Tab-separated table of C-alpha atoms in Angstrom:
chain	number	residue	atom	x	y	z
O	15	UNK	CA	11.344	7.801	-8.512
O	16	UNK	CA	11.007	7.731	-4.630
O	17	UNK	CA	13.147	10.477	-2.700
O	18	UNK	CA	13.737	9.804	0.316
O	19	UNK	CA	11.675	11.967	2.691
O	20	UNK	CA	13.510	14.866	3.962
O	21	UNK	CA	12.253	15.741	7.806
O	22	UNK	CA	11.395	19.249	8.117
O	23	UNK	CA	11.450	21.532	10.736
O	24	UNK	CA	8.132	23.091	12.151
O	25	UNK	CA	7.051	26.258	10.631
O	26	UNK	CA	7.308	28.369	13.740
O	27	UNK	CA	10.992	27.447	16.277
O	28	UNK	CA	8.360	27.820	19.128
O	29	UNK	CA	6.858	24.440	20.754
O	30	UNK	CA	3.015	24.140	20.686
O	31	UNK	CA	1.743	23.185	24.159
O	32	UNK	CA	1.260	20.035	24.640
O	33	UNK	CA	-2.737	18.791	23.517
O	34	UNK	CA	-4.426	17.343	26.966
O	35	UNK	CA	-6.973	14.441	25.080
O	36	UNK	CA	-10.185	14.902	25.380
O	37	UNK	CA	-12.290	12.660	28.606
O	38	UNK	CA	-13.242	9.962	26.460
O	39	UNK	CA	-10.359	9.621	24.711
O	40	UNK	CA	-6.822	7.511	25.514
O	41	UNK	CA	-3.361	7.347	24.407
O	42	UNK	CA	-1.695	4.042	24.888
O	43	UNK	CA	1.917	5.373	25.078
O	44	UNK	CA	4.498	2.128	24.554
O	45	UNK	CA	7.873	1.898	24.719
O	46	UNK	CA	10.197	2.225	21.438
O	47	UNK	CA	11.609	-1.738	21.446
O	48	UNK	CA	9.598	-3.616	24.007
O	49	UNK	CA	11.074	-7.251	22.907
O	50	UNK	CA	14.031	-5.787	24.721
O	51	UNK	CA	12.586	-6.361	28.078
O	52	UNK	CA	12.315	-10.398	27.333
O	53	UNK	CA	16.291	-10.911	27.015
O	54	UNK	CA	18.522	-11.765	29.712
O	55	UNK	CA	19.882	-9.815	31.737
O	56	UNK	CA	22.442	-11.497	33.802
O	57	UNK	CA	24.762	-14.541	31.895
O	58	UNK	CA	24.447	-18.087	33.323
O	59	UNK	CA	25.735	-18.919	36.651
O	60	UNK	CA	28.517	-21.356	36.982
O	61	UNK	CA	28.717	-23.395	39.894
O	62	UNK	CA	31.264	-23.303	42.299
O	63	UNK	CA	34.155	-24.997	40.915
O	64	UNK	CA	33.338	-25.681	37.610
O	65	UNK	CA	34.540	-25.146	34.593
O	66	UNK	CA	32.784	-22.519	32.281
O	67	UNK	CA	31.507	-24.112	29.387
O	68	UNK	CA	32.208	-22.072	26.110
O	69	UNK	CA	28.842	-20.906	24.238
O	70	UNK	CA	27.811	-22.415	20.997
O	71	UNK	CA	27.026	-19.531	18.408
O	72	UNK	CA	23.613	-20.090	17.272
O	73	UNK	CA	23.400	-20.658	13.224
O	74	UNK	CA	22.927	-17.926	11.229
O	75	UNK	CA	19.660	-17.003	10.436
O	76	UNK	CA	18.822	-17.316	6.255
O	77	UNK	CA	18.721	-14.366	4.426
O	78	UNK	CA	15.509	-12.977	3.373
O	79	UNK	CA	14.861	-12.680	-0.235
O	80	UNK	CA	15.145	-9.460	-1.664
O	81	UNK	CA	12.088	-7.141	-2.545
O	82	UNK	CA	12.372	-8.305	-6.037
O	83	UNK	CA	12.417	-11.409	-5.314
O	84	UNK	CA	9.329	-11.646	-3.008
O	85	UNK	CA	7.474	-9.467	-5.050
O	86	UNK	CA	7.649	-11.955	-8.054
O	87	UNK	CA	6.784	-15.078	-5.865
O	88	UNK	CA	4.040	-12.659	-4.205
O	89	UNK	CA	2.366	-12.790	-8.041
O	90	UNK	CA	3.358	-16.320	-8.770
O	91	UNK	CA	-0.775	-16.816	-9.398
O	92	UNK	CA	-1.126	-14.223	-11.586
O	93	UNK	CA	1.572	-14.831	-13.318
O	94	UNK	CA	0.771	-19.097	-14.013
O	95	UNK	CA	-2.439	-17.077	-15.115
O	96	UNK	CA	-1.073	-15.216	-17.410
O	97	UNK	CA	2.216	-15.664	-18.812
O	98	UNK	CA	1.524	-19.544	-18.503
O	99	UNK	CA	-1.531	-17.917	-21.441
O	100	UNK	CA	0.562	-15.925	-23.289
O	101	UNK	CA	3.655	-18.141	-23.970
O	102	UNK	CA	0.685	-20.124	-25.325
O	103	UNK	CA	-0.608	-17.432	-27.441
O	104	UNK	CA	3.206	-16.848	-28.775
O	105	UNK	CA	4.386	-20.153	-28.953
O	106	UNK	CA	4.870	-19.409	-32.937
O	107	UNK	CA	6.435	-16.249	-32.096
O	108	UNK	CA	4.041	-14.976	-34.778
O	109	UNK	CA	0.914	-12.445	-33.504
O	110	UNK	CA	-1.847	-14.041	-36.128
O	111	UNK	CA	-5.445	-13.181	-35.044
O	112	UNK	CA	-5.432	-16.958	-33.244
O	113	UNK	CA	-2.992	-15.646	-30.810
O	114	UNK	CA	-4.807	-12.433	-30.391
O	115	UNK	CA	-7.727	-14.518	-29.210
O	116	UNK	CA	-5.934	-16.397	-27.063
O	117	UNK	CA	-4.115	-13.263	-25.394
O	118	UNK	CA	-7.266	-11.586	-25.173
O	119	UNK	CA	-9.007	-14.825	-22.940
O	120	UNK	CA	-5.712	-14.450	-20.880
O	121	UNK	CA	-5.797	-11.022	-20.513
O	122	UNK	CA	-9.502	-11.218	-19.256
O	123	UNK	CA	-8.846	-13.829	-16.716
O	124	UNK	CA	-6.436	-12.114	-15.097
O	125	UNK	CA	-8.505	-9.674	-14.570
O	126	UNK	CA	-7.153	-6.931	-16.951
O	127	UNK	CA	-10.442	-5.591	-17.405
O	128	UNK	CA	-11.909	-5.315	-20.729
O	129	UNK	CA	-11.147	-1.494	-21.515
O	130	UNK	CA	-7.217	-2.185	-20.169
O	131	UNK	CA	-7.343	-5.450	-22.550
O	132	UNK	CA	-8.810	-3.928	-25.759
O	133	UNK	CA	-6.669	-1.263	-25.275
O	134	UNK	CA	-3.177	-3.740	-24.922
O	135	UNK	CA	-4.288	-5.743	-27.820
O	136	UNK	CA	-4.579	-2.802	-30.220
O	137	UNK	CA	-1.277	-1.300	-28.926
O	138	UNK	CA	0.878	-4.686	-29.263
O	139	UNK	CA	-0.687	-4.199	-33.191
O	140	UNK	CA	0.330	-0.736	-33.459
O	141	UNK	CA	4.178	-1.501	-32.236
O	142	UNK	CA	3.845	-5.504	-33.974
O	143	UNK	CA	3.110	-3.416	-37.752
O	144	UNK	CA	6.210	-0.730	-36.488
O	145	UNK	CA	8.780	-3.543	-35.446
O	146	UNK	CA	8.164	-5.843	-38.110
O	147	UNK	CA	7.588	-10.015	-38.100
O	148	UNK	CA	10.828	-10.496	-36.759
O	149	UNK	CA	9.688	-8.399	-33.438
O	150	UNK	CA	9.419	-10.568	-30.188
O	151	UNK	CA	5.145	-10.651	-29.460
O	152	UNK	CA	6.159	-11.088	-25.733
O	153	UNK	CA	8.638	-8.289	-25.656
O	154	UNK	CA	6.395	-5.735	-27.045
O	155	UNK	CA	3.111	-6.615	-24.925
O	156	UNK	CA	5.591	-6.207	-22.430
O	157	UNK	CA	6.241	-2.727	-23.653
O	158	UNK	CA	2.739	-1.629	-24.105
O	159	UNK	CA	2.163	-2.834	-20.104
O	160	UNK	CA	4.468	-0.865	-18.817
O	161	UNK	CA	3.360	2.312	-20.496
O	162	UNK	CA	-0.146	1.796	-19.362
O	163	UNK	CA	0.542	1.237	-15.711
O	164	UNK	CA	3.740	3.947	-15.260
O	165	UNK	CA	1.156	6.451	-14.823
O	166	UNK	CA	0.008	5.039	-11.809
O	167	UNK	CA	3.513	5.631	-10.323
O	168	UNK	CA	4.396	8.728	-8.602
O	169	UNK	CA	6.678	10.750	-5.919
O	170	UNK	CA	5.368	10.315	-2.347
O	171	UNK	CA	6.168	13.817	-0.993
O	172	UNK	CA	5.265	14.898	2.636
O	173	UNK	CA	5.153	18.508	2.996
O	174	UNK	CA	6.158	21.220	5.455
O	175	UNK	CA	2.989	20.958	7.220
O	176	UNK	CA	3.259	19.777	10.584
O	177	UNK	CA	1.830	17.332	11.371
O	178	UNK	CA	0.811	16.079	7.644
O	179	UNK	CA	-2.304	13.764	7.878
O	180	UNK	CA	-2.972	10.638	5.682
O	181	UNK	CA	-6.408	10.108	6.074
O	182	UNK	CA	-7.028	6.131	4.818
O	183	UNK	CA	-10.085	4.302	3.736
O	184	UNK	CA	-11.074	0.872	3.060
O	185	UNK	CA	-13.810	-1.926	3.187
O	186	UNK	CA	-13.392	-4.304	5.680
O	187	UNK	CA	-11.063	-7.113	5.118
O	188	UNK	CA	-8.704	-5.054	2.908
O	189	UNK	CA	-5.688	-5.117	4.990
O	190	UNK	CA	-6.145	-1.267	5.726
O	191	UNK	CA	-4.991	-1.717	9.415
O	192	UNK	CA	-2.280	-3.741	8.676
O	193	UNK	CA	-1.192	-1.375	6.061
O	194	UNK	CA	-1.064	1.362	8.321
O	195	UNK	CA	1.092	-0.418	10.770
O	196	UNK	CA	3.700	-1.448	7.820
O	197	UNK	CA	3.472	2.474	6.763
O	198	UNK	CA	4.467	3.803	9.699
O	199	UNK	CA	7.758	1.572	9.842
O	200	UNK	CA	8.285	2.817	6.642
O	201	UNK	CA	8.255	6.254	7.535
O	202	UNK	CA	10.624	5.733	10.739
O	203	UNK	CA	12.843	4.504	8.229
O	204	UNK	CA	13.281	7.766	6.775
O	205	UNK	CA	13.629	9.885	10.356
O	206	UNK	CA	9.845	10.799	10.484
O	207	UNK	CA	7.815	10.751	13.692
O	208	UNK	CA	4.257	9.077	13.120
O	209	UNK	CA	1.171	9.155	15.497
O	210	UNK	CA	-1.856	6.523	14.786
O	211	UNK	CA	-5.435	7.786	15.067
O	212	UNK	CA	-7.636	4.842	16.120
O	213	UNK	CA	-10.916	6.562	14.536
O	214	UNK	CA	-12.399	2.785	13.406
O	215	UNK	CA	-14.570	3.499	16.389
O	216	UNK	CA	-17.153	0.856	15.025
O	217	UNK	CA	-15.045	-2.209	15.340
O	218	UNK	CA	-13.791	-2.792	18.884
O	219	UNK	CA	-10.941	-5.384	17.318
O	220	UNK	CA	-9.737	-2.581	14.826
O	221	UNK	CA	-8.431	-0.768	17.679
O	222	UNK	CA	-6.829	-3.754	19.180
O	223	UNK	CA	-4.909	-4.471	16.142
O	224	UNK	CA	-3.860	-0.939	15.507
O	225	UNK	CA	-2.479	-0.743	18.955
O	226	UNK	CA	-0.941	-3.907	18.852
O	227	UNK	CA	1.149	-2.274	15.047
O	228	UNK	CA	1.715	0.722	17.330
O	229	UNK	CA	3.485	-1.314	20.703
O	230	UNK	CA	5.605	-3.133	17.696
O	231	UNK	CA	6.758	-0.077	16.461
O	232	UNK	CA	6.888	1.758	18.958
O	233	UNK	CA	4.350	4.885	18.214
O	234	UNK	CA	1.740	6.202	19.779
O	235	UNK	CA	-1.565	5.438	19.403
O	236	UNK	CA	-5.041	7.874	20.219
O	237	UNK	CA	-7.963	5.717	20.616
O	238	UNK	CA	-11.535	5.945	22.149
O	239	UNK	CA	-13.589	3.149	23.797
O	240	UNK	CA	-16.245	4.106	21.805
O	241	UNK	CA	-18.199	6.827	19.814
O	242	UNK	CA	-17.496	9.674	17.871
O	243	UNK	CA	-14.671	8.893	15.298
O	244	UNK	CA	-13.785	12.382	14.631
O	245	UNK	CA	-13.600	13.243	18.430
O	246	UNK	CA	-10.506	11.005	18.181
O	247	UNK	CA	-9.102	12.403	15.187
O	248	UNK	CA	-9.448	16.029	16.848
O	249	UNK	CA	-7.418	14.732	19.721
O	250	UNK	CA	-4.904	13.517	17.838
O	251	UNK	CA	-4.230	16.319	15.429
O	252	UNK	CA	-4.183	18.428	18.638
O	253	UNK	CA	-1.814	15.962	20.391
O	254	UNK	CA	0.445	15.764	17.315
O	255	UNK	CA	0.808	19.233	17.154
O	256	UNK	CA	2.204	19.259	20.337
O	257	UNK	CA	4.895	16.536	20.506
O	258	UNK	CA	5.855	18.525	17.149
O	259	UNK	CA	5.034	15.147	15.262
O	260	UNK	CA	5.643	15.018	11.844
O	261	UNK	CA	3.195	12.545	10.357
O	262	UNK	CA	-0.284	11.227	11.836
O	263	UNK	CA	-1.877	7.962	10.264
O	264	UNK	CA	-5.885	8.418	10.573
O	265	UNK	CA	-7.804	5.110	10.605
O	266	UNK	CA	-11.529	5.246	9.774
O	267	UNK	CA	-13.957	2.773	9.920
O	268	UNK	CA	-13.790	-0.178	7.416
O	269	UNK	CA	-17.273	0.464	4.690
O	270	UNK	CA	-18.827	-0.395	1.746
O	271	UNK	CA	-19.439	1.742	-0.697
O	272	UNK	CA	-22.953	1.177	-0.455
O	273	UNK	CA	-23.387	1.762	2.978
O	274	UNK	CA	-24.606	5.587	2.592
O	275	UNK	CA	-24.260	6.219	6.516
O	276	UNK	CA	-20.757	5.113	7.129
O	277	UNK	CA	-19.442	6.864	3.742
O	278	UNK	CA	-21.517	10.303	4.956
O	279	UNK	CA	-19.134	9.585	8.462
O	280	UNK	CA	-16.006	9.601	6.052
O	281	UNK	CA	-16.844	13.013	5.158
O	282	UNK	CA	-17.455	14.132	8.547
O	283	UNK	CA	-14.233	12.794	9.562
O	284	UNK	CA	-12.345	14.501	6.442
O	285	UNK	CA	-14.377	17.855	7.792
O	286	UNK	CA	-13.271	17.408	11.665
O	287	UNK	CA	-9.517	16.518	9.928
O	288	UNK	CA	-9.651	20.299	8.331
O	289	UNK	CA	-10.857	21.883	11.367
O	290	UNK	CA	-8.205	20.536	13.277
O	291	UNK	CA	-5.312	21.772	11.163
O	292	UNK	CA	-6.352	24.202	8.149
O	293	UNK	CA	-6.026	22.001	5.027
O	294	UNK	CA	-5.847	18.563	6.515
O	295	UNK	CA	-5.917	15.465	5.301
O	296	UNK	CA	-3.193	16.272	2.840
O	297	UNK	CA	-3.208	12.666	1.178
O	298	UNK	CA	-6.409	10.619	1.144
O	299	UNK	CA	-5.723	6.946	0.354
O	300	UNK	CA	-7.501	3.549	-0.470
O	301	UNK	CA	-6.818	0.256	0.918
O	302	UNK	CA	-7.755	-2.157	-1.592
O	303	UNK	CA	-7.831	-6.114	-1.665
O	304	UNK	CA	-6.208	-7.348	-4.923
O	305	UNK	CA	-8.335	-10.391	-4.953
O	306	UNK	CA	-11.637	-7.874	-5.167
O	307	UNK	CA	-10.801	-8.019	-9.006
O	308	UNK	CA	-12.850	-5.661	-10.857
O	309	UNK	CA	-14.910	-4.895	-7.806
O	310	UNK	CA	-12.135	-2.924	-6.832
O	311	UNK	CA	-12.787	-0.613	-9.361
O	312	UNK	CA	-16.258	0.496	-8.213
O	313	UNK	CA	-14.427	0.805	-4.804
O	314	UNK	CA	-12.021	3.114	-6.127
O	315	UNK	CA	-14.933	5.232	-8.244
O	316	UNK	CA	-16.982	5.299	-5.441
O	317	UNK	CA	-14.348	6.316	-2.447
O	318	UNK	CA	-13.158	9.136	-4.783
O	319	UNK	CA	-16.705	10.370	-5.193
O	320	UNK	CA	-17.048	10.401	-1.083
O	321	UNK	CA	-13.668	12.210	0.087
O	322	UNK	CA	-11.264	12.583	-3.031
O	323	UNK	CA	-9.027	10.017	-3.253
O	324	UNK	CA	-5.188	10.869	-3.969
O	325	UNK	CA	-3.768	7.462	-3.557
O	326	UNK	CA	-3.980	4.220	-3.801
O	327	UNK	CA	-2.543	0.965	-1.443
O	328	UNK	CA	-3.117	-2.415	-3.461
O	329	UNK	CA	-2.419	-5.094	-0.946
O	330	UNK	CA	-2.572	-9.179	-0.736
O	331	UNK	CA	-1.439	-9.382	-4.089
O	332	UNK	CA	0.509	-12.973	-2.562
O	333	UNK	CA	-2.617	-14.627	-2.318
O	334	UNK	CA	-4.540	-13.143	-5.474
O	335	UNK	CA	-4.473	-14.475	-8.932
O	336	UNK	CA	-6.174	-10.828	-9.882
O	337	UNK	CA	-2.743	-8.533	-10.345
O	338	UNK	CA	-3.776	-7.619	-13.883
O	339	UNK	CA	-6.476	-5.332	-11.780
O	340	UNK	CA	-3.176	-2.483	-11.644
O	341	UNK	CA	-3.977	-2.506	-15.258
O	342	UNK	CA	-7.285	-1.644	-15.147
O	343	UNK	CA	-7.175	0.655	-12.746
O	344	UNK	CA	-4.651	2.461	-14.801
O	345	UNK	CA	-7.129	2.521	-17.556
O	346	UNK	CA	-10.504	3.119	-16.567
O	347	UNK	CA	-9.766	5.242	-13.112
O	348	UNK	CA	-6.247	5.987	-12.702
O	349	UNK	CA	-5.253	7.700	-9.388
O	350	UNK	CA	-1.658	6.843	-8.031
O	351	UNK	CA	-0.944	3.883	-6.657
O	352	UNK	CA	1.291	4.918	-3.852
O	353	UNK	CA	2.159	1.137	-2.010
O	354	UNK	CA	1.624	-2.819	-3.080
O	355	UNK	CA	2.017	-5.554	-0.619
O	356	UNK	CA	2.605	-8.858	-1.196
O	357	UNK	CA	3.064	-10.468	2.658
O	358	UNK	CA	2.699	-10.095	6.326
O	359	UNK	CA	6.681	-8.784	7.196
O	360	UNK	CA	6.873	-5.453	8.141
O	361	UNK	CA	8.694	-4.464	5.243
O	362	UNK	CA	6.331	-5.968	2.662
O	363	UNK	CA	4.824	-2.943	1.361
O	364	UNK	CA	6.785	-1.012	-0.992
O	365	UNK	CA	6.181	2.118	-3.297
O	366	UNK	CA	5.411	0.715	-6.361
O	367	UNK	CA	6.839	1.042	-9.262
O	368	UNK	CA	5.800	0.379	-13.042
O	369	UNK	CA	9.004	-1.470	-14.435
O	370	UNK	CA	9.893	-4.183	-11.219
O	371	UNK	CA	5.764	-4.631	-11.482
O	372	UNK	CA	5.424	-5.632	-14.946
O	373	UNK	CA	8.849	-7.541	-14.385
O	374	UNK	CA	7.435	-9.831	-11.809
O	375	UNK	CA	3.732	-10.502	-13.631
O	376	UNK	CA	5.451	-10.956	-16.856
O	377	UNK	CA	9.257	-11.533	-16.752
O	378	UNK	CA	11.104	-11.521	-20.149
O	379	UNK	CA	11.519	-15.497	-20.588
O	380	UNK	CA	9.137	-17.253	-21.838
């Protein structure tokens, strides 16, 4: 259901002057493919009179796994949790209420939630009475949790504006950094400029790591030493606008949802976003921690209270045992989820998508 982003040209043909930054803040401009600088430039010398010695091709390097592939050994955990459960519950093929209690205690342990599991259990009745005793149990639970996730999948579309601003959120610890770094390779990949707005102004290591994602792909980065976040994200929406690039990343400061001040400077920063280019941020999104579990929940309800959330990026699903949480999320608060990530590779977050999700927590053997 993803298109691949078409690159737009700017509303008016004429180029914005260039956006000096303000004193206090600093671009760190890198080059596109620095590892380029550490190979040799000049082939081995050969000594007078000696005989050149003929290379030995290096072996070739293993192919990666496929997306697919990774993404199922990414929720090997929650997968042992639960289909390990369920074949279990099925083992008689039959759905009798014993195996309804013991898919309901799997369902809850993998954190389905116990609104998402009340509502599978009643809709793998409905569709059991429909397909008859001969129906597969495990193919139609199957069924019923694809149908209450898909709605959580949807078309990533970047509009004309220019630049367009995804403003993203996140407690600390979530991977929302990281995430950021992967997302910008993932929009080069489809011919679209990105600028990185350092506005974690709280955590001096935040803006060594996003600078650090920005030298490895080769992007920009507008950063401050210190102080006002949305200073920096006034900058950079002003030096986007100039280099005529098409998408700016805005990091904020990693926060609890409790922590009134820091979710009061969220909305200040969503405020300076709009003042910088009339109806920015045109995507808000949420970084969340798969192994938060339910918790992640009250992060969601709470972060869409504060700004207005409009996506969703579920990451470290590889070291969770909690993936059932897409489920109830779907159920009890569903806004988009837009990326999942199950590893540290660049390309490790993907859009995700209902059918290869569902696939990978609860593949068809049993």
């Amino acid at each position: 259901m993803f298109d691949l982003f078409k690159r737009k040209p700017p509303a008016s043909p004429t180029a914005l002057p260039e956006a000096a930054p303000s004193e206090q803040s600093r671009e760190t401009a890198l080059p596109v493919a620095p590892e380029l600088e550490a190979l040799p430039r000049d082939p081995t010398p050969v000594l007078p009179g000696a005989s050149a010695v003929a290379t030995v091709d290096a072996p070739p390097a293993t192919p990666r796994a496929s997306w697919k592939e990774r993404l199922k050994a990414g929720l090997g955990l929650s997968r042992e949790k639960l289909s390990g459960a369920i074949s279990g519950a099925f083992r008689r093929r039959v759905l009798d209420d014993q195996a309804l209690d013991e898919l309901e205690s799997a369902l809850l342990t993998a954190d389905v939630g116990i609104d998402a599991t009340r509502h599978l259990l009643e809709d793998l009745r409905v569709r059991y009475r429909r397909a008859g005793s001969n129906a597969d149990p495990r193919a139609l639970l199957r069924a019923a949790f694809v149908d209450l996730v898909r709605p959580l999948e949807t078309q990533v579309e970047i509009g004309a504006e220019r630049p367009f601003v995804i403003m993203l959120a996140g407690v600390n610890g979530a991977g929302k950094t990281t995430s950021i770094g992967k997302l910008a390779k993932w929009l080069q990949q489809r011919n679209l400029s990105v600028l990185l707005a350092a506005g974690d102004t709280f955590r001096a290591a935040a803006r060594e790591q996003l600078s650090a994602w920005g030298e490895r792909n080769g992007v920009a980065v507008i950063q401050q030493a210190g102080g006002d976040p949305g200073a920096v994200m006034f900058d950079a929406i002003n030096a986007a606008k100039g280099r005529g690039i098409d998408v700016v990343l805005a990091d904020t400061a990693g926060r609890l949802p409790t922590q009134g001040n820091l979710m009061d400077e969220l909305k200040k920063i969503k405020r300076v976003l709009a003042k910088a280019r009339d109806g920015a941020p045109d995507q808000i999104w949420l970084v969340l921690d798969a192994n938060t579990g339910q918790n992640g929940l009250a992060q969601v309800r709470a972060f869409d209270g504060a700004v207005g959330l409009t996506g969703l990026i579920l990451t470290k699903l590889d070291g969770s045992a909690k993936g059932g949480i897409v489920a109830a999320i779907a159920r009890q608060h569903p806004i988009p989820l837009m990326f999942i990530g199950v590893g540290e590779g660049l390309d490790d977050l993907r859009p995700f998508r209902a059918d290869e999700f569902i696939d990978a927590l609860l593949p068809p053997e049993a």
